[in-house]
XYZ file of C-alpha atoms in Angstrom:
418
model
C 2.851 35.857 8.384
C 0.159 34.412 10.642
C 1.362 31.522 12.772
C -1.221 28.730 12.771
C -1.295 25.574 14.856
C -1.849 22.037 13.662
C -4.948 20.435 15.230
C -4.564 16.628 15.422
C -7.801 16.370 17.403
C -9.657 17.576 14.311
C -8.025 14.806 12.256
C -9.114 12.203 14.812
C -12.661 13.577 14.775
C -12.752 13.463 10.977
C -11.459 9.902 10.937
C -14.361 8.950 13.178
C -16.761 10.915 10.978
C -15.562 9.045 7.883
C -15.846 5.735 9.736
C -19.460 6.453 10.597
C -20.225 7.532 7.020
C -18.615 4.668 5.086
C -18.299 1.767 7.523
C -20.617 -0.736 9.146
C -20.467 -3.341 11.900
C -17.945 -5.299 9.817
C -15.520 -2.408 9.273
C -14.637 0.043 6.495
C -16.316 -0.488 3.107
C -14.566 2.109 0.917
C -13.516 -0.327 -1.805
C -12.247 1.619 -4.834
C -14.561 2.108 -7.810
C -17.693 1.557 -5.702
C -20.422 3.956 -4.653
C -19.210 3.963 -1.042
C -15.739 5.018 -2.197
C -17.284 7.747 -4.354
C -19.265 8.896 -1.308
C -16.029 9.159 0.693
C -14.487 11.206 -2.112
C -17.476 13.579 -2.115
C -17.088 13.983 1.653
C -13.369 14.785 1.246
C -14.093 17.327 -1.487
C -16.504 19.103 0.864
C -13.674 19.443 3.417
C -11.338 20.789 0.733
C -13.949 23.291 -0.442
C -13.356 25.197 2.803
C -9.750 25.932 1.770
C -8.215 28.237 -0.883
C -7.233 25.268 -3.048
C -8.069 23.987 -6.502
C -9.398 20.425 -6.695
C -9.264 18.146 -9.724
C -9.451 14.484 -10.633
C -6.769 13.304 -13.051
C -6.891 10.789 -15.899
C -6.292 7.833 -13.545
C -8.930 8.880 -11.028
C -6.455 10.349 -8.523
C -7.838 13.347 -6.617
C -5.557 16.399 -6.298
C -5.882 19.521 -4.130
C -3.374 22.302 -4.792
C -2.409 25.180 -2.499
C -0.235 27.549 -4.590
C 3.083 28.565 -3.089
C 5.760 31.157 -3.774
C 7.481 28.539 -5.950
C 5.978 26.194 -8.511
C 8.157 23.460 -7.033
C 5.700 21.257 -5.168
C 5.658 19.198 -2.003
C 3.231 16.306 -2.395
C 1.510 14.728 0.581
C -0.313 11.571 -0.417
C -2.594 8.865 0.778
C -5.591 6.797 -0.229
C -9.132 6.910 1.042
C -10.072 3.495 -0.363
C -10.055 0.450 1.917
C -10.227 -3.306 1.740
C -13.686 -4.752 2.402
C -14.321 -5.022 6.143
C -11.119 -3.067 6.724
C -9.897 -0.902 9.554
C -10.699 2.725 10.296
C -7.177 4.075 9.714
C -5.584 2.211 6.805
C -5.196 4.780 4.058
C -7.498 7.496 5.237
C -5.261 8.572 8.148
C -2.643 9.776 5.680
C -5.202 11.634 3.557
C -6.796 13.363 6.519
C -3.461 14.032 8.200
C -2.339 15.705 4.985
C -5.570 17.688 4.917
C -4.776 19.065 8.364
C -1.271 20.075 7.280
C -2.796 21.851 4.289
C -5.223 23.680 6.592
C -2.378 24.882 8.783
C -0.324 26.121 5.848
C -3.309 27.792 4.191
C -4.067 29.635 7.435
C -0.516 31.008 7.498
C -0.702 32.444 3.984
C 1.381 31.533 0.951
C 3.758 28.627 1.612
C 7.325 28.830 0.246
C 6.562 26.048 -2.253
C 3.319 24.720 -3.660
C 1.578 22.103 -1.525
C -0.404 19.338 -3.220
C -2.520 16.762 -1.426
C -3.217 13.641 -3.498
C -5.719 10.882 -2.795
C -4.470 8.021 -4.951
C -7.105 5.883 -6.625
C -7.241 2.180 -5.753
C -4.159 1.686 -3.619
C -5.553 -1.502 -2.153
C -6.463 -3.386 -5.323
C -9.202 -5.007 -3.246
C -11.777 -5.359 -6.011
C -9.620 -6.402 -8.980
C -6.344 -7.549 -7.405
C -4.141 -4.792 -8.901
C -2.682 -2.720 -6.075
C -1.290 0.833 -6.486
C -3.342 1.426 -9.632
C -3.504 5.231 -9.600
C 0.034 5.782 -8.357
C 1.492 3.307 -10.857
C -0.260 5.217 -13.646
C 1.415 8.351 -12.256
C 4.842 6.683 -12.200
C 4.398 5.243 -15.684
C 4.568 1.651 -14.477
C 0.954 0.726 -15.222
C 0.215 -1.420 -18.281
C -3.433 -0.580 -19.089
C -3.822 -3.423 -21.565
C -2.450 -5.878 -19.034
C -5.081 -5.052 -16.404
C -8.107 -4.049 -18.507
C -9.687 -7.511 -18.414
C -9.177 -8.165 -14.707
C -12.565 -9.065 -13.260
C -14.147 -8.743 -9.849
C -16.223 -11.410 -8.091
C -19.225 -10.403 -10.185
C -17.224 -10.729 -13.442
C -17.231 -6.969 -14.031
C -14.090 -5.929 -15.928
C -11.742 -3.359 -14.432
C -11.891 -1.200 -17.565
C -15.684 -1.049 -17.287
C -15.728 -0.310 -13.561
C -13.358 2.619 -14.130
C -15.463 3.899 -17.004
C -18.485 3.923 -14.682
C -16.511 6.344 -12.478
C -15.528 8.522 -15.452
C -12.007 7.117 -15.900
C -10.675 5.940 -19.269
C -8.103 3.298 -18.347
C -6.230 3.696 -21.615
C -5.647 7.394 -20.869
C -4.671 6.832 -17.241
C -0.900 7.241 -17.691
C -1.428 10.819 -18.896
C -1.693 11.724 -15.200
C 2.093 11.407 -15.022
C 2.400 14.962 -16.298
C 1.591 16.105 -12.781
C 5.045 14.940 -11.690
C 6.670 17.847 -13.557
C 7.208 20.136 -10.537
C 7.088 17.517 -7.794
C 10.139 18.067 -5.585
C 9.322 15.707 -2.697
C 6.649 13.317 -1.471
C 5.519 12.503 2.080
C 3.151 9.776 3.197
C 1.845 8.962 6.671
C 0.509 5.487 7.388
C -0.174 3.109 10.225
C 2.587 0.521 10.512
C 0.243 -2.472 10.034
C 2.758 -4.547 11.977
C 3.983 -5.106 15.560
C 7.453 -3.510 15.588
C 6.689 -0.049 16.980
C 4.256 -1.411 19.548
C 6.848 -3.953 20.732
C 9.329 -1.087 21.190
C 6.826 1.195 22.921
C 7.274 3.895 20.269
C 4.469 6.010 18.773
C 6.166 6.818 15.456
C 8.780 5.379 13.092
C 10.456 6.619 9.924
C 10.445 4.284 6.940
C 13.689 3.626 5.051
C 11.982 2.013 2.058
C 9.564 -0.671 0.912
C 10.263 -4.340 0.424
C 10.670 -5.754 -3.030
C 7.979 -8.279 -3.906
C 7.814 -11.456 -5.976
C 4.242 -12.730 -6.354
C 3.510 -15.927 -8.247
C 0.756 -18.455 -8.949
C 2.117 -22.014 -8.769
C 0.147 -24.909 -10.211
C 0.959 -28.505 -9.325
C -0.606 -31.074 -11.653
C -1.024 -34.689 -10.598
C -3.872 -37.135 -11.182
C -7.339 -37.005 -9.678
C -8.280 -40.438 -8.341
C -10.665 -42.109 -5.935
C -9.707 -41.434 -2.325
C -10.720 -44.897 -1.213
C -9.290 -47.116 -3.910
C -5.933 -45.420 -4.646
C -3.046 -46.733 -2.466
C -0.808 -44.101 -0.952
C 2.232 -45.145 -2.969
C 0.299 -44.959 -6.240
C -0.954 -41.408 -5.802
C 0.067 -38.338 -7.773
C -1.188 -35.914 -5.152
C -0.914 -32.300 -6.286
C -1.896 -31.011 -2.867
C 0.870 -33.065 -1.254
C 3.474 -31.233 -3.331
C 1.885 -27.847 -2.646
C 1.684 -28.548 1.074
C 5.368 -29.402 1.237
C 6.226 -26.138 -0.510
C 3.921 -24.232 1.847
C 6.036 -25.402 4.775
C 9.378 -24.964 3.023
C 8.833 -21.290 2.115
C 8.719 -20.463 5.822
C 12.210 -21.889 6.252
C 13.388 -20.018 3.150
C 12.143 -16.762 4.671
C 13.905 -17.453 7.967
C 17.213 -18.201 6.234
C 17.205 -14.898 4.369
C 15.513 -12.587 6.870
C 12.558 -11.942 4.565
C 8.913 -12.991 4.542
C 7.174 -15.618 2.404
C 3.452 -16.368 2.382
C 1.151 -18.861 0.701
C -2.043 -16.846 0.713
C -4.456 -19.038 -1.222
C -4.891 -22.677 -2.178
C -7.375 -24.026 -4.727
C -7.759 -27.760 -5.286
C -9.470 -29.682 -8.074
C -11.711 -31.594 -8.176
C -12.083 -30.217 -4.669
C -14.227 -32.968 -3.159
C -13.584 -35.014 -0.038
C -13.556 -38.352 -1.875
C -10.898 -37.516 -4.492
C -7.121 -37.286 -4.503
C -6.236 -33.772 -5.660
C -5.366 -33.724 -9.354
C -4.547 -30.030 -9.552
C -3.552 -27.560 -6.858
C -2.909 -23.865 -7.408
C -1.300 -21.817 -4.679
C -0.161 -18.205 -4.557
C 3.255 -17.266 -3.218
C 4.179 -13.802 -1.968
C 7.859 -13.151 -1.139
C 9.252 -9.871 0.206
C 12.685 -8.548 1.122
C 14.462 -5.206 1.396
C 17.511 -6.468 -0.541
C 17.171 -7.357 -4.245
C 19.780 -10.137 -4.104
C 18.100 -11.805 -1.138
C 14.702 -11.550 -2.793
C 16.098 -13.239 -5.914
C 17.683 -15.966 -3.783
C 14.400 -16.633 -1.982
C 12.616 -16.982 -5.316
C 15.236 -19.374 -6.696
C 15.117 -21.530 -3.581
C 11.314 -21.689 -3.775
C 11.483 -22.699 -7.441
C 14.057 -25.396 -6.708
C 11.961 -26.700 -3.824
C 8.828 -26.776 -5.982
C 10.607 -28.936 -8.571
C 11.871 -31.254 -5.853
C 8.471 -31.713 -4.206
C 6.723 -32.137 -7.561
C 9.130 -34.977 -8.380
C 8.552 -36.586 -4.987
C 4.793 -36.566 -5.549
C 5.085 -37.550 -9.235
C 3.507 -34.251 -10.324
C 4.233 -31.469 -12.761
C 4.662 -27.849 -11.681
C 4.267 -24.535 -13.506
C 4.919 -20.972 -12.344
C 3.164 -17.780 -13.451
C 4.415 -14.416 -12.226
C 1.551 -12.264 -10.956
C 3.609 -9.239 -10.047
C 7.105 -8.033 -9.276
C 8.429 -4.819 -7.792
C 12.014 -4.179 -6.790
C 12.980 -2.953 -3.296
C 12.466 0.822 -3.135
C 14.813 2.788 -0.831
C 13.567 6.191 0.266
C 15.571 9.414 0.031
C 18.308 9.694 2.686
C 17.859 13.453 3.154
C 14.141 13.057 3.785
C 14.735 10.116 6.115
C 17.051 12.400 8.108
C 14.388 15.122 8.198
C 11.877 12.536 9.386
C 14.230 11.493 12.176
C 14.710 15.125 13.194
C 10.965 15.766 13.289
C 10.127 12.579 15.174
C 12.785 13.226 17.822
C 11.490 16.756 18.291
C 7.877 15.630 18.718
C 8.258 12.218 20.364
C 11.730 12.313 21.932
C 12.879 9.180 20.122
C 12.429 7.397 16.813
C 13.029 4.065 15.102
C 13.939 3.463 11.453
C 12.294 0.476 9.803
C 11.419 -0.901 6.361
C 7.855 -1.350 5.154
C 6.757 -4.871 4.343
C 3.418 -3.776 2.901
C 3.522 -1.838 -0.342
C 2.331 1.748 -0.477
C 1.766 4.420 -3.100
C 5.012 5.962 -1.850
C 6.882 3.132 -3.592
C 5.490 4.121 -6.980
C 6.178 7.807 -6.362
C 9.784 6.972 -5.492
C 10.003 4.871 -8.668
C 9.035 8.020 -10.561
C 12.250 9.628 -9.280
C 10.620 11.904 -6.704
C 12.425 12.087 -3.317
C 10.153 10.237 -0.900
C 9.800 9.258 2.737
C 7.096 7.674 4.872
C 6.106 8.070 8.518
C 4.618 5.125 10.410
C 2.287 5.390 13.372
C 2.153 2.524 15.858
C -0.494 -0.150 15.240
C -2.054 -1.900 18.207
C -1.659 -5.691 18.061
C 0.119 -5.274 14.706
C -3.255 -5.873 13.039
C -4.535 -4.241 9.847
C -6.933 -5.113 7.013
C -9.305 -6.061 9.804
C -12.075 -4.215 11.623
C -10.145 -4.484 14.923
C -7.303 -2.375 13.454
C -6.545 0.419 15.903
C -4.015 3.023 17.049
C -4.092 5.016 20.267
C -5.463 8.493 19.700
C -2.403 10.041 21.311
C -0.229 8.182 18.780
C -2.391 9.408 15.901
C -1.883 12.909 17.249
C 1.894 12.401 17.456
C 2.011 11.154 13.871
C 0.038 14.110 12.502
C 2.367 16.497 14.314
C 5.404 14.681 12.916
C 3.943 14.839 9.401
C 3.392 18.568 9.817
C 6.954 19.175 11.004
C 8.436 17.005 8.258
C 6.376 18.989 5.729
C 7.836 22.273 6.961
C 11.374 20.904 7.029
C 10.971 19.443 3.562
C 9.771 22.745 2.172
C 12.937 24.349 3.546
C 14.951 21.525 1.985
C 13.340 22.115 -1.399
C 13.977 25.858 -1.251
C 17.523 25.450 0.042
C 18.940 22.741 -2.165
C 16.467 19.947 -2.790
C 15.251 21.307 -6.131
C 18.827 21.346 -7.456
C 19.213 17.611 -6.837
C 16.030 16.515 -8.594
């Protein structure tokens, strides 16, 4: 068999090429279900056309490239080429293009021991319609098409119609789950999007799992009144209750070692001369332990009732989304550690606060692990997002070694455990 060498410099060059093609002075613009995203997909297909692979788009809009192996058991390497608006140059696409380079190396060597499949998941970010992990949740069977069909973007275009414009029938999307039949393992490379690895001076980390998430809309209802003529003790200030909760959730997070965020706040009537009669905030809570996540939610609910009573307001909760903590496969975590130590000399294990397609793949019962590359400043979803090129190179090499080790694992005993 020919021995080929991975070329991380080519991945870095292609990342820059994609940035030039689909970004502008404000950052990446590859929002899913837009023409710029479709342009990025066309560019990726042209790269894949140079390899002895078959390429197809499934019922959910996920793009698959398949390199046949000696076994039909398949190693999946996944990522997403879509971005948030004005996003960074690495979020998502580094994993897709890193996987492409691994596929090149294996194709150059001949027939791999198991089939290799590269998947570009559709709409990981949820940037246009607010539903993250769309394509991968269709794959895992956790998507409710009817529940998301009428989601609308800022121009009031429905999700179901935007998908149809890209040739995707939302109500058939879950049929893509059939492609899980021979999937024996899943790998995903991603930038950390946080400050941990940078603070430790490490280029690469191995991810033990993804945080569970509770995401809610909370509406406090008081009484709109004139800002000048309503005494302070007579007010039913909905914003006052929401503001108190916004501060309290930080203390809740600290007590439990999780994270809690109020990400948006909408007031009505929303004018400077009126006491707020209605205030809607969003709450995002995340933790690696299910019991702690549940405790954080209960404490937030109790606090909301308490602050509503103090401000003489009502309060109502609406769950936007929930996902349980997802631990990754211990054998693959161990292989990730082995690969990272071999390439980088040291490694750190850490959970992922952000959600990734890997969480949905793991929910489908497929052994999964993620590799994190250091993020400068801990910043992502921002045009200043960056990673040192040498750290990108390290992460691609680690992904390649983990892929080889995982193929051996599948052949040796992994397939028996699935």
